[in-house]
Amino acid sequence: MTSTDLRPTPTRTPPVTLASRLAALRGSAIRDLLTLTARDDVLSLAGGLPAADLMPRERIAAAADRALRSPAAVQYSETAGLAHLREVVAAHESGRTGRPVAPGEVVVTSGSQQALDLLARALLDPGDPVAVEDPVYVGALQVLQAAGAAVHPLPLDAEGMRVDLLAERLAAGFRPRLVHTVSSFHNPRGVTMSQERRRALAGLAERYGFLVVEDDPYGLLSFDGAPPRPLAAHGEHVVRLGSASKVLAPSLRVGWLVAPPVLAAAVERLKQSTDLCGSSLTQMITAELLADEPWFAAHVAGVRRENRGRAAALTAAVDAEFGSAVTRSTPTGGMFCWLEFADGTDTAALLPHALEHGVGYVPGNAFAVDGGTGLRSAARLCFATYPPDLLTEAVRRLARASRRRDS
Amino acid sequence: MTSTDLRPTPTRTPPVTLASRLAALRGSAIRDLLTLTARDDVLSLAGGLPAADLMPRERIAAAADRALRSPAAVQYSETAGLAHLREVVAAHESGRTGRPVAPGEVVVTSGSQQALDLLARALLDPGDPVAVEDPVYVGALQVLQAAGAAVHPLPLDAEGMRVDLLAERLAAGFRPRLVHTVSSFHNPRGVTMSQERRRALAGLAERYGFLVVEDDPYGLLSFDGAPPRPLAAHGEHVVRLGSASKVLAPSLRVGWLVAPPVLAAAVERLKQSTDLCGSSLTQMITAELLADEPWFAAHVAGVRRENRGRAAALTAAVDAEFGSAVTRSTPTGGMFCWLEFADGTDTAALLPHALEHGVGYVPGNAFAVDGGTGLRSAARLCFATYPPDLLTEAVRRLARASRRRDS
């Protein structure tokens, strides 16, 4: 079978249009970016990969072994997630939000990405207006665009989403069906929405009848050990997305959403037709680790501490190598540092040179909602993947690439 | 937060329509059926659950332990599946189809259900005509309906899909975009498409430019040890869906599709936005078990043998208890036996009585494409879930329920 041989043999029927349909499916920005991480000679700050060396492999192996003593660990599971894991997640989210979350409000998904995709499929018709932060989490943009939504960008500043601008647009008649935010330690920008803005956004959602989707994979990874109080603590029109990927391991493929039961049930029905159910094995492992609160707290504290050290190494190297040639964010949690070149350097144009020098990053434009050029001098650097010495070396390479290109 | 409190507080904005949108999302037939299996006092022949006691839990535990010595087992993986697993699946599918399958033709999915969902999303616009078998695999019907396809039923007989009727409709101008078939050991009907019809269907697909989706989770579970030659062996317009669920364990959530690279790449891009990637842990486990060919062959032979014994126990009990009051299929593989009551018993009406007597099954009407009453006297019995003695007892209960209701 040749790769494109989907054309029919000559007959009276019209030629099949599969080839043209497929060509129209747009490529994936994230995917194109992740290919940068694959080269052995490149230190990639591009991927949003948590550090595999900080993940609790031995504990996961022990939990897998324990789980597999039960036949339930190999069988199909409930579509909304194993009952026990839903209870554990409900307790965990009760602790986070400060209100009692019931297991019936929880749907376990294949990472929080699936939660977002199912939500969009449940709630959006083509043309429905939605709002996202700009720069945006690319995975959210893809989901919303795939659902045919009309995506409106909202700028960010040091306190997160410009909720004041949203309020102005709402007053002028803008009626989004949902508003997506990475409220804490934003991807890619690194900022955390202030509590005042969270309160304001939750209030607007109730007043104007839209849903806020609070995408919160990084909240627990606060360097000072105090996770920001969730948006969901401020109002009832907030669907929370959580994930085990950044605090335990991505390969568990355990994320979740917390939503009113009627919406949770709708998402569950959609999940049924998309993949029947998640893995009972990885869900049993996740339940054991999340439910062991002393262990989990100590584990997350360790990841936090290590990430803080990595962020410090990265920012120190940026300061030493670039000085006033760049401005940078000061990470307070999460996984990303945001750089802006003062001289207007086109970071997309710089990237091939950087790769030649053995370092990768994501150019700012990749996170632009409208694909415009407003972020052309910015770059996202992930500090979570490597230990400090490699981060220092990666920044040195970036500086070398930048200087070489200037000269 | 109350369960349905998604209405905005009174303002000048129009009331949000979330509640009405959610109410419109139809319930899931499979899900409703699976709730039957949850009661402890019921022997359920309703679920399509392979026997957990036949799944290789110890081997899976050992493979998990081995995989978790590598950091790759906890990290994100490639969207299309771990490269090694794609190679192993490509080799496996080369053996099945008798033609060289390249890893680039394989996308690993969260069960074959996700492969079907992604295919439908990649290929179908609302209103696009598709054809399915009637009775139909309900999971396929749900996916195609969710994609907005116009679903045309094709009846089955003892040799599988009535390809002759499809040919007539094609000659009359019917132009499906795809045709879905469970070619071997059909769910729910149990039949296997003859090689002659496979050849004819593959030829029609090439002539008229549609894709056949060969959904083949049961092919290896042929009682005589000779898996039917796949449809994909007969032509190039066939996308194959495979799964580890019935031959290893559903909790691995490893299925796959084999498609021309251009289509595989489109499915991969869609998978990226729906859940980023599958689990590297369960994919490493699956790769180890599938690649160990002598072990895998012996394991599958054992499952086959045991299933054959279970089918024999079920059919013997049906014959002993019902005699000529029912006609039944003679299973030759897979997991299902199909019953038809000679006296026109309404199996949906019988079901509550059967549950009272401690046995569950799926009424035939649940598999009707048009929701009509043509299958009202039929029932699907799964013989894979229980050992022989429990199957015998389940059939006794069914007979008792049937007699009690008659009297």
JSON list of C-alpha atoms in Angstrom, two decimals, chain A residues 303-388:
[
{"chain": "A", "resi": 303, "resn": "VAL", "atom": "CA", "xyz": [9.50, 18.47, 43.50]},
{"chain": "A", "resi": 304, "resn": "ARG", "atom": "CA", "xyz": [8.76, 22.08, 44.46]},
{"chain": "A", "resi": 305, "resn": "ARG", "atom": "CA", "xyz": [12.13, 22.49, 46.16]},
{"chain": "A", "resi": 306, "resn": "GLU", "atom": "CA", "xyz": [14.00, 21.00, 43.24]},
{"chain": "A", "resi": 307, "resn": "ASN", "atom": "CA", "xyz": [12.07, 23.09, 40.70]},
{"chain": "A", "resi": 308, "resn": "ARG", "atom": "CA", "xyz": [12.79, 26.22, 42.70]},
{"chain": "A", "resi": 309, "resn": "GLY", "atom": "CA", "xyz": [16.49, 25.41, 42.51]},
{"chain": "A", "resi": 310, "resn": "ARG", "atom": "CA", "xyz": [16.24, 24.77, 38.80]},
{"chain": "A", "resi": 311, "resn": "ALA", "atom": "CA", "xyz": [14.41, 28.03, 38.19]},
{"chain": "A", "resi": 312, "resn": "ALA", "atom": "CA", "xyz": [17.07, 29.85, 40.20]},
{"chain": "A", "resi": 313, "resn": "ALA", "atom": "CA", "xyz": [19.83, 28.26, 38.13]},
{"chain": "A", "resi": 314, "resn": "LEU", "atom": "CA", "xyz": [18.12, 29.18, 34.89]},
{"chain": "A", "resi": 315, "resn": "THR", "atom": "CA", "xyz": [17.39, 32.78, 35.84]},
{"chain": "A", "resi": 316, "resn": "ALA", "atom": "CA", "xyz": [20.89, 33.27, 37.27]},
{"chain": "A", "resi": 317, "resn": "ALA", "atom": "CA", "xyz": [22.37, 32.05, 34.01]},
{"chain": "A", "resi": 318, "resn": "VAL", "atom": "CA", "xyz": [20.05, 34.31, 32.00]},
{"chain": "A", "resi": 319, "resn": "ASP", "atom": "CA", "xyz": [21.10, 37.30, 34.08]},
{"chain": "A", "resi": 320, "resn": "ALA", "atom": "CA", "xyz": [24.79, 36.43, 33.82]},
{"chain": "A", "resi": 321, "resn": "GLU", "atom": "CA", "xyz": [24.74, 35.76, 30.09]},
{"chain": "A", "resi": 322, "resn": "PHE", "atom": "CA", "xyz": [22.26, 38.35, 28.84]},
{"chain": "A", "resi": 323, "resn": "GLY", "atom": "CA", "xyz": [22.19, 41.13, 31.44]},
{"chain": "A", "resi": 324, "resn": "SER", "atom": "CA", "xyz": [19.94, 43.90, 30.23]},
{"chain": "A", "resi": 325, "resn": "ALA", "atom": "CA", "xyz": [19.66, 42.45, 26.74]},
{"chain": "A", "resi": 326, "resn": "VAL", "atom": "CA", "xyz": [16.57, 40.53, 27.87]},
{"chain": "A", "resi": 327, "resn": "THR", "atom": "CA", "xyz": [13.82, 40.97, 30.39]},
{"chain": "A", "resi": 328, "resn": "ARG", "atom": "CA", "xyz": [12.62, 37.80, 32.05]},
{"chain": "A", "resi": 329, "resn": "SER", "atom": "CA", "xyz": [9.87, 36.63, 34.35]},
{"chain": "A", "resi": 330, "resn": "THR", "atom": "CA", "xyz": [10.73, 35.60, 37.90]},
{"chain": "A", "resi": 331, "resn": "PRO", "atom": "CA", "xyz": [9.20, 32.15, 38.27]},
{"chain": "A", "resi": 332, "resn": "THR", "atom": "CA", "xyz": [7.29, 31.56, 41.50]},
{"chain": "A", "resi": 333, "resn": "GLY", "atom": "CA", "xyz": [6.13, 28.05, 40.59]},
{"chain": "A", "resi": 334, "resn": "GLY", "atom": "CA", "xyz": [5.19, 25.86, 37.66]},
{"chain": "A", "resi": 335, "resn": "MET", "atom": "CA", "xyz": [7.67, 25.04, 34.91]},
{"chain": "A", "resi": 336, "resn": "PHE", "atom": "CA", "xyz": [8.27, 28.07, 32.70]},
{"chain": "A", "resi": 337, "resn": "CYS", "atom": "CA", "xyz": [10.34, 31.22, 32.43]},
{"chain": "A", "resi": 338, "resn": "TRP", "atom": "CA", "xyz": [9.39, 33.88, 29.85]},
{"chain": "A", "resi": 339, "resn": "LEU", "atom": "CA", "xyz": [12.09, 35.86, 28.10]},
{"chain": "A", "resi": 340, "resn": "GLU", "atom": "CA", "xyz": [11.80, 39.00, 25.98]},
{"chain": "A", "resi": 341, "resn": "PHE", "atom": "CA", "xyz": [14.70, 40.33, 23.95]},
{"chain": "A", "resi": 342, "resn": "ALA", "atom": "CA", "xyz": [15.08, 44.06, 24.40]},
{"chain": "A", "resi": 343, "resn": "ASP", "atom": "CA", "xyz": [16.49, 44.61, 20.90]},
{"chain": "A", "resi": 344, "resn": "GLY", "atom": "CA", "xyz": [13.52, 43.11, 19.09]},
{"chain": "A", "resi": 345, "resn": "THR", "atom": "CA", "xyz": [15.31, 39.86, 18.20]},
{"chain": "A", "resi": 346, "resn": "ASP", "atom": "CA", "xyz": [13.02, 37.64, 16.15]},
{"chain": "A", "resi": 347, "resn": "THR", "atom": "CA", "xyz": [13.08, 34.47, 18.27]},
{"chain": "A", "resi": 348, "resn": "ALA", "atom": "CA", "xyz": [11.63, 32.33, 15.49]},
{"chain": "A", "resi": 349, "resn": "ALA", "atom": "CA", "xyz": [14.49, 33.39, 13.24]},
{"chain": "A", "resi": 350, "resn": "LEU", "atom": "CA", "xyz": [16.98, 32.81, 16.05]},
{"chain": "A", "resi": 351, "resn": "LEU", "atom": "CA", "xyz": [15.77, 29.26, 16.70]},
{"chain": "A", "resi": 352, "resn": "PRO", "atom": "CA", "xyz": [17.66, 27.47, 13.88]},
{"chain": "A", "resi": 353, "resn": "HIS", "atom": "CA", "xyz": [20.88, 29.12, 15.10]},
{"chain": "A", "resi": 354, "resn": "ALA", "atom": "CA", "xyz": [20.08, 28.10, 18.67]},
{"chain": "A", "resi": 355, "resn": "LEU", "atom": "CA", "xyz": [19.56, 24.51, 17.56]},
{"chain": "A", "resi": 356, "resn": "GLU", "atom": "CA", "xyz": [22.90, 24.63, 15.77]},
{"chain": "A", "resi": 357, "resn": "HIS", "atom": "CA", "xyz": [24.39, 25.65, 19.09]},
{"chain": "A", "resi": 358, "resn": "GLY", "atom": "CA", "xyz": [22.60, 22.78, 20.81]},
{"chain": "A", "resi": 359, "resn": "VAL", "atom": "CA", "xyz": [19.71, 24.46, 22.60]},
{"chain": "A", "resi": 360, "resn": "GLY", "atom": "CA", "xyz": [15.96, 24.55, 21.93]},
{"chain": "A", "resi": 361, "resn": "TYR", "atom": "CA", "xyz": [13.12, 26.75, 23.19]},
{"chain": "A", "resi": 362, "resn": "VAL", "atom": "CA", "xyz": [9.68, 27.81, 21.97]},
{"chain": "A", "resi": 363, "resn": "PRO", "atom": "CA", "xyz": [9.45, 31.15, 20.15]},
{"chain": "A", "resi": 364, "resn": "GLY", "atom": "CA", "xyz": [6.79, 33.46, 21.59]},
{"chain": "A", "resi": 365, "resn": "ASN", "atom": "CA", "xyz": [4.79, 33.61, 18.39]},
{"chain": "A", "resi": 366, "resn": "ALA", "atom": "CA", "xyz": [3.85, 29.97, 18.82]},
{"chain": "A", "resi": 367, "resn": "PHE", "atom": "CA", "xyz": [1.58, 31.07, 21.68]},
{"chain": "A", "resi": 368, "resn": "ALA", "atom": "CA", "xyz": [-0.12, 33.94, 19.86]},
{"chain": "A", "resi": 369, "resn": "VAL", "atom": "CA", "xyz": [-3.87, 33.43, 19.52]},
{"chain": "A", "resi": 370, "resn": "ASP", "atom": "CA", "xyz": [-4.07, 35.23, 16.21]},
{"chain": "A", "resi": 371, "resn": "GLY", "atom": "CA", "xyz": [-0.71, 34.04, 14.90]},
{"chain": "A", "resi": 372, "resn": "GLY", "atom": "CA", "xyz": [0.38, 37.69, 14.84]},
{"chain": "A", "resi": 373, "resn": "THR", "atom": "CA", "xyz": [3.83, 39.05, 15.51]},
{"chain": "A", "resi": 374, "resn": "GLY", "atom": "CA", "xyz": [3.27, 40.68, 18.90]},
{"chain": "A", "resi": 375, "resn": "LEU", "atom": "CA", "xyz": [5.29, 38.00, 20.70]},
{"chain": "A", "resi": 376, "resn": "ARG", "atom": "CA", "xyz": [8.08, 37.78, 18.13]},
{"chain": "A", "resi": 377, "resn": "SER", "atom": "CA", "xyz": [10.82, 38.79, 20.57]},
{"chain": "A", "resi": 378, "resn": "ALA", "atom": "CA", "xyz": [9.72, 36.41, 23.32]},
{"chain": "A", "resi": 379, "resn": "ALA", "atom": "CA", "xyz": [10.67, 32.84, 24.18]},
{"chain": "A", "resi": 380, "resn": "ARG", "atom": "CA", "xyz": [9.40, 30.20, 26.60]},
{"chain": "A", "resi": 381, "resn": "LEU", "atom": "CA", "xyz": [12.06, 28.30, 28.51]},
{"chain": "A", "resi": 382, "resn": "CYS", "atom": "CA", "xyz": [11.11, 25.23, 30.55]},
{"chain": "A", "resi": 383, "resn": "PHE", "atom": "CA", "xyz": [13.25, 24.92, 33.66]},
{"chain": "A", "resi": 384, "resn": "ALA", "atom": "CA", "xyz": [11.73, 21.69, 34.96]},
{"chain": "A", "resi": 385, "resn": "THR", "atom": "CA", "xyz": [13.24, 19.11, 32.62]},
{"chain": "A", "resi": 386, "resn": "TYR", "atom": "CA", "xyz": [16.95, 19.36, 33.49]},
{"chain": "A", "resi": 387, "resn": "PRO", "atom": "CA", "xyz": [19.10, 19.64, 36.60]},
{"chain": "A", "resi": 388, "resn": "PRO", "atom": "CA", "xyz": [20.77, 23.03, 37.28]}
]
